[in-house]
Coordinates of C-alpha atoms and ligand atoms in Angstrom, one line a residue:
Chain A
M17 CA 55.6 145.7 -79.0
A18 CA 58.8 146.4 -77.4
R19 CA 62.5 144.4 -78.7
I20 CA 64.9 143.1 -76.2
V21 CA 67.6 141.7 -77.6
I22 CA 70.3 139.6 -75.7
L23 CA 73.8 139.2 -76.7
G24 CA 74.9 135.8 -75.3
A25 CA 73.0 132.7 -74.7
G26 CA 75.6 131.3 -72.0
I27 CA 74.8 130.8 -68.0
S28 CA 73.4 134.8 -67.9
G29 CA 72.2 135.2 -71.0
H30 CA 69.7 132.1 -71.7
T31 CA 68.9 132.4 -67.6
A32 CA 67.6 136.4 -68.8
A33 CA 66.0 135.7 -72.0
L34 CA 63.9 132.0 -70.8
H35 CA 62.5 134.8 -67.5
L36 CA 61.8 137.6 -70.1
K37 CA 59.9 135.3 -72.0
R38 CA 58.1 133.8 -69.2
K39 CA 56.9 137.1 -68.2
L40 CA 56.7 139.0 -71.4
K41 CA 54.7 135.7 -73.0
N42 CA 54.4 137.2 -76.8
R43 CA 53.4 140.7 -76.0
H44 CA 57.1 141.5 -76.9
E45 CA 60.0 140.2 -78.8
I46 CA 63.0 138.6 -77.2
V47 CA 65.6 138.0 -79.6
V48 CA 69.1 136.1 -78.1
V49 CA 72.4 136.5 -80.4
S50 CA 75.0 134.0 -80.3
P51 CA 78.0 132.9 -82.2
N52 CA 77.4 129.3 -81.1
S53 CA 74.2 127.4 -82.0
N54 CA 74.8 125.1 -78.4
W55 CA 74.3 125.7 -74.7
N56 CA 77.3 124.6 -72.5
W57 CA 76.9 123.5 -69.0
I58 CA 80.7 124.8 -68.8
P59 CA 81.5 123.3 -65.1
S60 CA 81.1 120.1 -66.3
N61 CA 83.9 120.5 -69.4
I62 CA 86.4 119.7 -66.3
W63 CA 84.7 116.0 -66.6
V64 CA 84.9 116.5 -70.7
G65 CA 88.5 117.0 -69.8
V66 CA 89.1 113.8 -68.3
G67 CA 87.2 111.6 -70.2
K68 CA 84.7 111.1 -68.1
M69 CA 81.7 112.4 -69.8
S70 CA 81.7 113.2 -73.4
K71 CA 81.3 116.2 -75.2
N72 CA 77.7 115.9 -76.0
Q73 CA 76.5 115.5 -72.0
V74 CA 77.9 118.8 -71.3
I75 CA 76.0 120.5 -74.4
F76 CA 72.5 120.8 -76.2
P77 CA 71.5 122.8 -79.6
L78 CA 69.8 126.2 -78.4
R79 CA 67.7 126.5 -81.3
P80 CA 64.8 123.8 -80.8
I81 CA 64.5 125.6 -76.8
Y82 CA 64.4 128.7 -78.6
K83 CA 61.6 127.6 -81.4
R84 CA 59.9 126.0 -78.5
K85 CA 59.6 129.3 -76.1
G86 CA 58.7 131.2 -79.0
I87 CA 62.2 133.2 -78.7
E88 CA 64.6 134.6 -82.0
F89 CA 67.8 133.2 -82.1
R90 CA 70.6 135.2 -84.2
Q91 CA 73.6 132.5 -85.0
A92 CA 75.7 135.8 -85.2
K93 CA 78.3 137.6 -83.3
A94 CA 78.3 141.4 -82.3
T95 CA 80.2 143.7 -83.3
A96 CA 79.4 146.9 -82.5
L97 CA 77.0 148.9 -80.4
W98 CA 74.5 152.0 -81.6
P99 CA 73.0 153.0 -78.1
E100 CA 71.9 156.5 -79.5
G101 CA 71.2 154.8 -83.0
D102 CA 72.2 156.1 -86.4
E103 CA 72.1 158.7 -89.0
N104 CA 68.9 156.7 -90.2
S105 CA 67.3 156.3 -86.9
P106 CA 66.9 157.3 -83.3
Q107 CA 66.8 154.2 -82.2
G108 CA 69.4 151.9 -80.4
A109 CA 70.8 149.3 -82.4
V110 CA 73.3 146.6 -82.5
D111 CA 75.5 145.4 -85.0
I112 CA 75.9 141.3 -86.0
V113 CA 77.6 139.2 -88.1
Y114 CA 76.2 135.9 -89.0
T115 CA 78.2 132.8 -87.6
D116 CA 74.9 130.8 -88.9
P117 CA 76.7 128.3 -91.9
E118 CA 73.3 129.0 -93.7
R119 CA 74.1 132.9 -93.7
L120 CA 78.0 132.7 -92.9
G121 CA 79.4 136.6 -93.1
D122 CA 76.0 138.6 -93.2
E123 CA 76.0 141.7 -91.4
E124 CA 72.8 143.1 -89.6
R125 CA 72.2 146.1 -87.7
L126 CA 69.3 144.6 -85.4
T127 CA 67.3 147.4 -83.4
Y128 CA 66.5 147.5 -80.0
D129 CA 64.9 148.6 -77.4
F130 CA 66.3 147.0 -74.2
L131 CA 69.7 145.4 -74.8
I132 CA 71.2 143.1 -72.2
N133 CA 75.4 142.3 -72.8
A134 CA 75.7 138.5 -71.8
T135 CA 78.7 138.0 -74.1
G136 CA 80.7 136.5 -71.1
P137 CA 84.7 136.4 -71.5
K138 CA 86.7 136.5 -74.7
L139 CA 89.3 133.7 -73.9
N140 CA 92.6 135.8 -74.2
F141 CA 94.9 133.6 -75.4
A142 CA 96.7 135.9 -77.0
A143 CA 97.9 137.6 -74.0
T144 CA 100.7 134.7 -73.6
P145 CA 102.7 133.9 -76.3
G146 CA 102.1 130.0 -77.2
L147 CA 99.6 129.8 -74.6
G148 CA 96.5 128.0 -75.7
P149 CA 95.4 125.4 -77.8
D150 CA 96.5 126.8 -81.0
G151 CA 100.0 127.0 -79.2
N152 CA 101.6 124.9 -76.7
S153 CA 98.9 124.1 -73.9
L154 CA 95.9 122.8 -73.3
S155 CA 92.6 124.4 -72.3
V156 CA 89.1 123.0 -71.5
C157 CA 87.2 126.2 -71.1
T158 CA 84.7 125.3 -74.5
A159 CA 83.2 121.5 -74.5
Q160 CA 85.6 121.6 -77.9
H161 CA 88.5 122.5 -76.4
A162 CA 87.9 119.9 -73.3
E163 CA 87.1 116.9 -75.2
E164 CA 90.8 117.5 -77.3
T165 CA 92.3 117.7 -73.8
S166 CA 90.8 114.8 -72.8
K167 CA 92.3 112.9 -76.0
E168 CA 95.9 114.2 -75.1
F169 CA 95.0 113.4 -71.4
D170 CA 94.4 109.3 -73.0
K171 CA 98.0 110.1 -74.5
I172 CA 100.1 110.7 -71.2
V173 CA 98.1 108.3 -69.5
E174 CA 99.5 105.4 -72.5
A175 CA 103.0 106.4 -71.5
L176 CA 102.6 106.4 -67.8
K177 CA 101.5 103.0 -68.9
R178 CA 104.5 102.2 -70.8
G179 CA 106.5 103.2 -68.1
E180 CA 107.8 106.8 -68.7
R181 CA 108.2 109.4 -66.6
K182 CA 105.4 112.3 -66.9
T183 CA 105.0 116.1 -65.7
L184 CA 101.3 117.3 -66.1
V185 CA 101.1 120.7 -65.2
V186 CA 97.6 122.3 -64.4
G187 CA 97.1 126.1 -64.1
V188 CA 96.4 129.3 -64.8
G189 CA 98.4 131.3 -68.1
H190 CA 98.8 134.8 -67.0
G191 CA 99.1 136.6 -63.9
T192 CA 96.2 138.3 -64.3
C193 CA 93.8 135.2 -65.0
T194 CA 90.7 134.4 -63.1
C195 CA 88.9 131.1 -62.5
E196 CA 91.4 129.8 -60.3
G197 CA 88.7 127.2 -59.1
A198 CA 88.3 125.6 -62.0
A199 CA 92.3 124.9 -62.3
F200 CA 92.0 123.8 -58.8
E201 CA 89.6 121.5 -59.9
Y202 CA 91.1 120.0 -63.3
T203 CA 94.3 119.8 -61.2
F204 CA 92.5 117.2 -58.6
N205 CA 90.5 115.1 -61.4
V206 CA 93.5 114.8 -63.5
E207 CA 95.2 113.4 -60.2
H208 CA 92.0 111.4 -59.2
E209 CA 92.0 109.9 -62.8
L210 CA 95.6 108.9 -62.7
R211 CA 95.3 107.0 -59.7
E212 CA 92.2 105.3 -61.0
R213 CA 94.1 104.2 -64.1
N214 CA 96.1 102.8 -61.8
V215 CA 99.2 105.1 -64.0
R216 CA 99.9 108.0 -60.7
D217 CA 103.2 106.8 -59.7
L218 CA 105.1 107.7 -62.6
A219 CA 103.3 111.4 -63.0
E220 CA 104.1 114.1 -61.2
V221 CA 101.1 116.7 -60.8
V222 CA 102.1 120.5 -60.7
Y223 CA 99.4 123.4 -59.7
L224 CA 101.1 126.5 -61.3
T225 CA 99.0 129.3 -60.4
N226 CA 99.0 133.3 -60.1
E227 CA 97.3 133.3 -56.0
Y228 CA 99.6 134.4 -53.3
D229 CA 98.2 131.5 -51.2
L230 CA 96.6 128.1 -52.0
G231 CA 92.7 128.6 -51.9
D232 CA 92.6 131.6 -52.3
F233 CA 90.5 131.2 -56.0
G234 CA 90.6 134.9 -56.8
V235 CA 88.4 136.2 -53.9
G236 CA 91.0 136.2 -51.4
G237 CA 90.3 132.9 -49.7
M238 CA 87.3 132.2 -46.8
Q239 CA 87.2 132.1 -43.3
F240 CA 85.5 129.4 -41.5
A241 CA 84.2 128.6 -38.5
Q242 CA 85.0 125.3 -37.7
R243 CA 84.9 123.1 -34.4
G244 CA 85.6 125.8 -31.9
F245 CA 88.5 127.4 -34.2
V246 CA 88.3 130.2 -37.1
T247 CA 90.2 127.6 -40.4
S248 CA 90.8 129.0 -43.7
S249 CA 90.3 127.6 -47.4
K250 CA 94.5 128.2 -47.3
M251 CA 94.4 125.8 -44.6
W252 CA 92.7 123.0 -46.1
T253 CA 93.5 123.6 -49.3
E254 CA 97.2 123.2 -48.6
S255 CA 96.2 119.7 -47.0
L256 CA 94.4 118.3 -50.1
F257 CA 97.9 119.3 -51.7
R258 CA 99.8 117.1 -49.3
E259 CA 97.2 114.7 -48.9
R260 CA 97.4 114.1 -53.2
N261 CA 101.5 114.9 -53.3
V262 CA 100.8 117.7 -55.9
R263 CA 102.9 120.3 -56.4
A264 CA 101.9 123.7 -56.2
I265 CA 103.8 127.1 -57.6
L266 CA 102.4 130.0 -56.6
G267 CA 102.2 134.0 -57.3
A268 CA 103.5 133.0 -60.7
H269 CA 103.0 134.9 -64.4
V270 CA 103.2 132.6 -67.3
E271 CA 105.9 134.6 -69.7
R272 CA 105.7 132.4 -72.5
V273 CA 104.5 128.7 -73.4
D274 CA 107.0 127.0 -75.9
P275 CA 106.6 123.2 -76.9
G276 CA 106.9 121.1 -73.6
V277 CA 108.6 124.4 -71.2
I278 CA 106.9 126.6 -69.5
Y279 CA 108.5 130.2 -68.8
Y280 CA 107.1 132.5 -65.8
E281 CA 108.4 134.9 -63.3
Q282 CA 107.2 134.6 -60.0
L283 CA 106.6 137.3 -57.4
D284 CA 110.1 137.8 -55.7
G285 CA 110.9 138.3 -59.6
T286 CA 113.0 135.2 -60.5
K287 CA 112.4 134.2 -63.6
E288 CA 112.3 130.2 -63.9
S289 CA 111.1 127.5 -66.4
L290 CA 109.0 124.3 -66.2
P291 CA 109.2 121.2 -68.6
F292 CA 106.1 119.7 -69.2
D293 CA 104.8 116.5 -71.1
F294 CA 100.9 117.9 -70.6
A295 CA 99.3 121.5 -70.0
M296 CA 96.3 122.5 -69.3
L297 CA 96.6 126.4 -68.7
L298 CA 93.5 129.0 -68.4
P299 CA 93.5 132.1 -70.4
P300 CA 93.1 135.7 -68.8
F301 CA 90.0 137.2 -70.1
R302 CA 88.2 140.1 -72.0
G303 CA 85.4 141.2 -73.1
A304 CA 83.8 140.7 -76.1
D305 CA 85.9 143.7 -77.2
L306 CA 82.5 145.2 -79.1
K307 CA 82.9 149.1 -80.3
A308 CA 80.3 151.7 -79.8
F309 CA 79.1 154.6 -81.3
N310 CA 77.3 157.4 -81.0
S311 CA 74.6 158.8 -83.5
S312 CA 77.1 160.8 -85.3
G313 CA 79.5 157.8 -85.9
E314 CA 81.6 158.9 -83.2
D315 CA 84.1 156.0 -81.1
I316 CA 82.4 156.4 -77.5
T317 CA 83.8 152.8 -77.0
S318 CA 86.1 153.7 -73.5
E319 CA 83.3 155.9 -72.3
L320 CA 81.4 152.9 -72.5
F321 CA 83.8 149.8 -71.8
A322 CA 86.4 149.7 -69.4
P323 CA 89.9 149.5 -71.2
N324 CA 89.8 145.3 -70.4
G325 CA 86.6 145.2 -73.1
F326 CA 83.9 144.8 -70.1
L327 CA 80.5 146.6 -69.8
R328 CA 80.7 149.5 -67.3
V329 CA 77.6 149.3 -64.8
D330 CA 76.3 151.4 -62.1
A331 CA 79.7 150.2 -59.8
D332 CA 82.2 152.7 -58.5
Y333 CA 84.6 152.6 -60.9
T334 CA 86.6 155.4 -59.0
A335 CA 90.6 154.8 -59.2
K336 CA 91.1 153.8 -55.5
S337 CA 94.0 151.8 -53.4
Y338 CA 93.3 148.4 -52.5
D339 CA 92.9 149.3 -49.2
S340 CA 90.4 151.9 -50.0
W341 CA 87.5 149.8 -51.8
T342 CA 84.1 149.1 -50.1
A343 CA 81.8 146.4 -50.8
E344 CA 79.2 149.6 -51.5
D345 CA 81.5 149.6 -55.3
W346 CA 79.8 146.7 -56.8
P347 CA 77.2 147.4 -59.2
K348 CA 73.4 146.5 -58.0
T349 CA 71.2 146.9 -61.1
Y350 CA 73.5 146.0 -63.7
Q351 CA 72.3 148.9 -66.0
S352 CA 74.7 150.9 -67.7
Q353 CA 75.5 154.6 -66.6
S354 CA 75.4 156.0 -69.9
Y355 CA 72.2 154.1 -71.5
E356 CA 69.3 153.3 -69.4
N357 CA 68.2 150.6 -71.7
L358 CA 71.6 148.8 -71.7
F359 CA 72.4 145.8 -69.0
G360 CA 75.9 143.7 -68.7
I361 CA 75.4 140.8 -66.8
G362 CA 77.6 137.8 -66.0
I363 CA 81.3 137.9 -66.9
A364 CA 80.8 140.6 -69.5
F365 CA 80.1 143.6 -66.8
A366 CA 83.3 145.3 -65.6
P367 CA 83.9 145.0 -61.8
P368 CA 85.4 147.9 -59.9
H369 CA 88.0 146.2 -58.3
P370 CA 89.7 143.1 -57.9
I371 CA 88.6 141.1 -54.4
S372 CA 92.0 139.1 -53.9
Q373 CA 94.8 141.5 -53.4
P374 CA 97.0 142.5 -56.5
R375 CA 100.7 142.3 -56.2
T376 CA 103.5 143.5 -58.1
S377 CA 107.2 141.6 -58.8
P378 CA 110.1 143.8 -58.3
N379 CA 110.3 144.1 -62.1
G380 CA 106.7 145.5 -62.2
T381 CA 104.7 142.7 -63.4
L382 CA 101.1 142.7 -62.3
I383 CA 100.5 139.5 -60.4
A384 CA 96.5 139.9 -59.1
P385 CA 94.1 137.3 -59.0
A386 CA 90.9 138.8 -61.4
P387 CA 87.7 138.6 -59.4
P388 CA 85.8 135.7 -60.6
R389 CA 82.2 135.9 -61.9
T390 CA 80.7 132.4 -61.5
G391 CA 77.7 130.8 -62.7
M392 CA 75.2 131.3 -59.5
P393 CA 75.5 135.0 -59.8
S394 CA 75.6 135.3 -63.6
G395 CA 72.5 133.7 -63.4
V396 CA 71.2 135.7 -60.6
M397 CA 71.8 138.8 -62.5
G398 CA 70.3 137.5 -65.7
R399 CA 67.3 136.8 -64.0
I400 CA 67.1 140.5 -61.8
V401 CA 67.9 142.3 -65.0
A402 CA 65.1 140.4 -66.8
Q403 CA 62.6 141.2 -63.9
S404 CA 63.6 145.0 -64.2
I405 CA 63.2 144.8 -68.3
A406 CA 59.8 143.4 -67.8
D407 CA 58.3 145.6 -64.9
R408 CA 59.4 148.4 -66.6
L409 CA 57.4 147.4 -69.9
L410 CA 54.5 145.7 -68.2
S411 CA 53.9 148.5 -65.6
K412 CA 55.9 152.1 -65.3
S413 CA 58.8 152.9 -68.0
D414 CA 60.5 153.9 -64.1
A415 CA 59.9 150.9 -62.3
P416 CA 62.2 150.6 -59.6
L417 CA 65.1 148.4 -61.1
H418 CA 65.4 145.0 -59.2
K419 CA 69.0 144.1 -57.3
A420 CA 71.4 141.7 -56.6
S421 CA 74.6 143.0 -55.8
M422 CA 77.4 140.6 -55.1
A423 CA 78.7 141.9 -52.1
N424 CA 74.5 141.4 -50.9
M425 CA 74.7 137.8 -52.6
G426 CA 75.9 134.5 -51.5
A427 CA 77.6 131.7 -53.4
A428 CA 77.7 127.6 -53.9
C429 CA 80.7 126.7 -55.0
I430 CA 81.5 122.9 -55.7
A431 CA 85.1 122.2 -56.7
S432 CA 85.5 118.7 -58.1
A433 CA 88.3 116.8 -56.5
G434 CA 87.8 113.6 -58.6
A435 CA 84.5 112.1 -60.5
S436 CA 83.5 108.6 -59.7
L437 CA 79.4 107.8 -57.8
K438 CA 81.5 105.4 -55.1
N439 CA 85.1 107.1 -55.0
G440 CA 84.9 110.5 -56.2
S441 CA 84.9 113.4 -53.5
A442 CA 84.9 117.5 -54.5
A443 CA 85.0 120.9 -51.8
A444 CA 82.1 121.9 -51.1
M445 CA 82.2 125.8 -49.9
T446 CA 79.4 128.3 -49.3
M447 CA 80.4 131.7 -48.7
Y448 CA 78.0 134.7 -47.8
P449 CA 78.6 137.6 -49.6
I450 CA 80.9 137.1 -52.3
V451 CA 82.4 140.1 -51.8
P452 CA 83.6 140.7 -48.9
D453 CA 81.8 143.1 -46.7
F454 CA 84.4 144.4 -44.0
K455 CA 81.6 147.1 -42.5
R456 CA 78.9 144.0 -41.6
F457 CA 81.6 141.1 -40.9
P458 CA 84.8 143.1 -39.8
E459 CA 86.4 139.8 -38.7
S460 CA 86.7 138.4 -42.5
G461 CA 84.4 140.1 -44.7
R462 CA 82.0 137.6 -44.8
D463 CA 79.6 135.6 -42.5
L464 CA 81.3 132.8 -40.5
K465 CA 78.6 131.2 -40.2
E466 CA 77.6 131.3 -43.5
T467 CA 80.7 130.6 -44.8
T468 CA 81.4 126.4 -45.0
G469 CA 83.6 124.3 -46.6
E470 CA 83.9 120.2 -46.5
I471 CA 85.7 118.0 -48.5
G472 CA 83.8 114.1 -49.1
L473 CA 82.0 112.4 -51.5
G474 CA 78.5 113.7 -50.8
A475 CA 79.9 117.2 -52.5
H476 CA 80.5 115.1 -55.9
W477 CA 77.3 114.0 -55.7
T478 CA 75.9 117.4 -55.2
K479 CA 78.4 118.7 -58.5
L480 CA 76.7 115.9 -60.3
L481 CA 73.5 116.5 -59.3
L482 CA 73.4 120.3 -60.2
H483 CA 74.8 118.9 -63.8
Y484 CA 71.6 117.6 -64.2
L485 CA 69.4 120.3 -62.9
F486 CA 70.8 123.1 -64.6
I487 CA 70.6 121.4 -68.0
Y488 CA 67.5 120.6 -67.0
K489 CA 66.5 124.4 -66.4
A490 CA 68.4 125.5 -69.4
K491 CA 65.9 123.2 -71.5
A492 CA 63.3 125.1 -70.0
R493 CA 61.8 121.7 -69.0
P494 CA 58.7 121.9 -67.3
L495 CA 58.4 124.0 -64.1
W496 CA 62.5 124.8 -64.7
F497 CA 62.0 127.9 -63.3
L498 CA 61.9 126.7 -59.7
I499 CA 65.1 125.5 -60.1
P500 CA 67.0 128.8 -58.3
E501 CA 70.0 130.0 -60.4
Chain B
M12 CA 111.1 132.8 -52.6
D13 CA 108.4 130.6 -53.4
N14 CA 107.7 128.4 -50.3
S15 CA 104.9 126.7 -51.6
A16 CA 106.5 123.0 -50.9
I17 CA 106.8 124.1 -47.2
K18 CA 103.7 126.0 -46.6
I19 CA 102.4 122.2 -48.2
A20 CA 104.8 120.0 -46.7
T21 CA 103.8 121.3 -43.2
A22 CA 99.8 121.5 -43.4
P23 CA 97.5 118.9 -41.9
L24 CA 97.0 115.9 -43.0
P25 CA 93.7 114.6 -42.4
T26 CA 93.3 111.5 -40.1
R27 CA 92.4 107.9 -41.5
K28 CA 88.9 108.3 -39.5
T29 CA 88.7 111.8 -41.6
L30 CA 89.8 110.1 -44.8
K31 CA 87.4 106.8 -44.7
S32 CA 84.3 109.6 -43.4
R33 CA 84.4 111.4 -46.5
K34 CA 84.1 107.9 -48.4
N35 CA 81.5 106.8 -46.1
I36 CA 78.0 106.5 -47.7
P37 CA 76.0 106.5 -44.9
F38 CA 77.7 109.4 -43.7
Q39 CA 78.2 111.6 -47.0
I40 CA 74.2 110.8 -47.6
V41 CA 73.5 113.1 -44.3
R42 CA 76.5 115.7 -45.7
F43 CA 74.9 115.8 -49.3
A44 CA 71.8 116.5 -47.7
V45 CA 72.7 119.3 -45.0
F46 CA 74.9 120.8 -47.7
N47 CA 71.9 120.8 -50.6
I48 CA 69.4 122.2 -47.6
R49 CA 72.3 125.0 -47.0
M50 CA 72.9 125.5 -50.3
L51 CA 68.9 125.9 -50.9
K52 CA 68.4 128.3 -48.0
M53 CA 71.5 131.0 -48.9
V54 CA 70.0 130.7 -52.8
T55 CA 66.4 131.7 -51.9
R56 CA 67.4 134.2 -49.1
A57 CA 70.8 136.1 -49.9
H58 CA 69.4 136.2 -53.7
R59 CA 65.7 138.0 -53.1
Ligands
LIG621 C1 86.6 125.3 -67.3 C2 85.4 126.5 -66.0 C3 85.2 125.8 -65.3 C4 83.7 126.4 -64.4 N1 83.3 125.9 -63.4 C5 82.5 126.7 -63.1 C6 81.7 126.1 -61.7 O1 82.2 124.9 -61.1 N2 80.6 126.6 -61.0 C7 79.9 127.7 -61.5 O2 79.7 128.4 -60.7 N3 81.1 128.5 -62.2 C8 82.2 128.1 -63.0 N4 82.8 128.5 -64.2 C9 82.4 130.1 -64.5 C10 81.0 130.1 -65.1 O3 81.5 128.9 -66.1 C11 80.8 131.2 -65.7 O4 80.3 131.9 -64.3 C12 79.5 131.6 -66.4 O5 79.5 130.5 -67.8 C13 79.7 132.7 -66.8 O6 78.4 133.2 -67.7 P1 77.8 134.3 -68.6 O7 76.7 134.1 -69.1 O8 78.9 135.7 -68.2 O9 79.5 133.7 -69.8 P2 79.0 132.6 -70.7 O10 78.6 131.4 -69.9 O11 80.5 132.1 -71.1 O12 78.4 132.9 -72.0 C14 78.8 133.9 -72.8 C15 77.8 133.7 -74.1 O13 78.5 134.7 -75.2 C16 78.2 134.5 -76.7 N5 79.2 135.4 -77.1 C17 80.8 135.4 -77.1 N6 80.6 136.5 -77.8 C18 79.8 137.7 -78.4 C19 79.4 138.4 -79.1 N7 80.7 138.9 -79.4 N8 78.3 138.2 -79.3 C20 77.4 137.4 -79.1 N9 77.8 136.7 -78.3 C21 79.1 136.4 -77.9 C22 79.2 133.0 -76.0 O14 79.4 132.2 -77.2 C23 78.1 132.4 -75.1 O15 77.1 132.1 -75.4 C24 83.5 127.7 -64.5 C25 84.4 128.4 -65.9 C26 85.1 127.6 -66.4 C27 85.6 128.0 -67.8

């Protein structure tokens, strides 16, 4: 009986666990290690952050699901990998530290036959002094953060009702952040909610981003064919900002967040400050900072992981200029180049290069949106790696691996711009492929027929539908596997 | 210099008809169906 250990029970890891169980039944052991006892549908944290949903509507406990499915669950945090085993055993192993209140702090070395690293992002608030809920700004990255943010938002609404003027800043808290789409969503949900609560007049809403242009979203923007013209996500994002009277600050690297003031540098090198009453700024992401050792105990972390803590997989990591990368550089199987029983999926794998053009200010500050790895590709990676491992366990040990490159994968992104069944709206986008491929699509890197965008109430319904569908799927309810990632 | 304010100020505004159509329930039911079919086609084809 083989043991497959999955580190992380987020979108990618949990998807991998469920698919593996479905394929392997009880023939092999599946162990999920995750520090949180709950699963979180992170996209809906946006709605928790404006009080449209409660925290409990976006999370559920994992233990009962894993118990029902026969998946082992360890509420613990991985700290180090021993891919060649240690002095006692040649079998690969991972060190874990329990966060489970009943075993808090206990350490264990867990052996594995296959290991999937799906540890997602480490929310690197420490990269910017004063950033984050322990500092002077807010976050919606976890359900808990979002709930706290919603309480602060309520206080601002109360002050606006009393006739006070308030500045609400939403955006990213560092020049190398990703997830601009989430910041965009939260901006327009805040703006929508202020209107719904009749206090929009006295509020200034500011979007503070590292993007060079609006509508970049870390993917270099999108181009669409619409009514005989090629239009861009830039054009219709700018239009939405104008329509909803939201100010934007572009190409910004936040240097510091003091109580009530954000200090930032812009691409032209100018340094500015922005006073605020409410600021939700997303942090930059790093990998989970796992260590790695060979069998003699030598540190091989830098061989397995990129400097940003993400796992190196089957991508081309050769240093190249932005102009010389190609879609082919992106990983296909998510297998580690060093160990064939080790995989990295979702946000945990190291992307080979940015998608959006990186830029540097005259002071040498890098202002470059990092490439997003959204829910849909993360789930697909979870599924294909589960299929690859199942094939190797059930048929041949060298069975070909399944492939799903982000340069050959489409994605649907629905950016909420206000939550209400009758008055809500969202921007619904599809893009194919996620990573532009200028060889296949010389015009814009993407298929103009498959890359689309529209704004409307129907898109909000889709976002809501996805909330219920993905929670249903993650709870492994009957026929869950028919819901595609 | 950050010229985002100029870019936003000169961006096209949706017409009243467009704004209405974005909230028009029957029209949005159709758009909902169209987008979901498109999304389903994308996930079933491109993700194989
Ligand atoms: C506010 C917000 C809104 C978003 N909205 C959207 C959206 O609308 N659409 C979309 O497609 N994407 C959205 N995303 C992105 C989406 O959430 C991610 O793409 C997705 O969660 C990535 O999945 P993952 O499995 O890689 O990471 P996660 O889902 O973050 O899961 C990581 C898991 O690893 C665990 N973990 C962490 N460290 C360790 C460790 N040391 N050992 C073991 N386990 C560990 C964590 O507890 C967690 O269970 C949003 C992100 C944010 C922050």
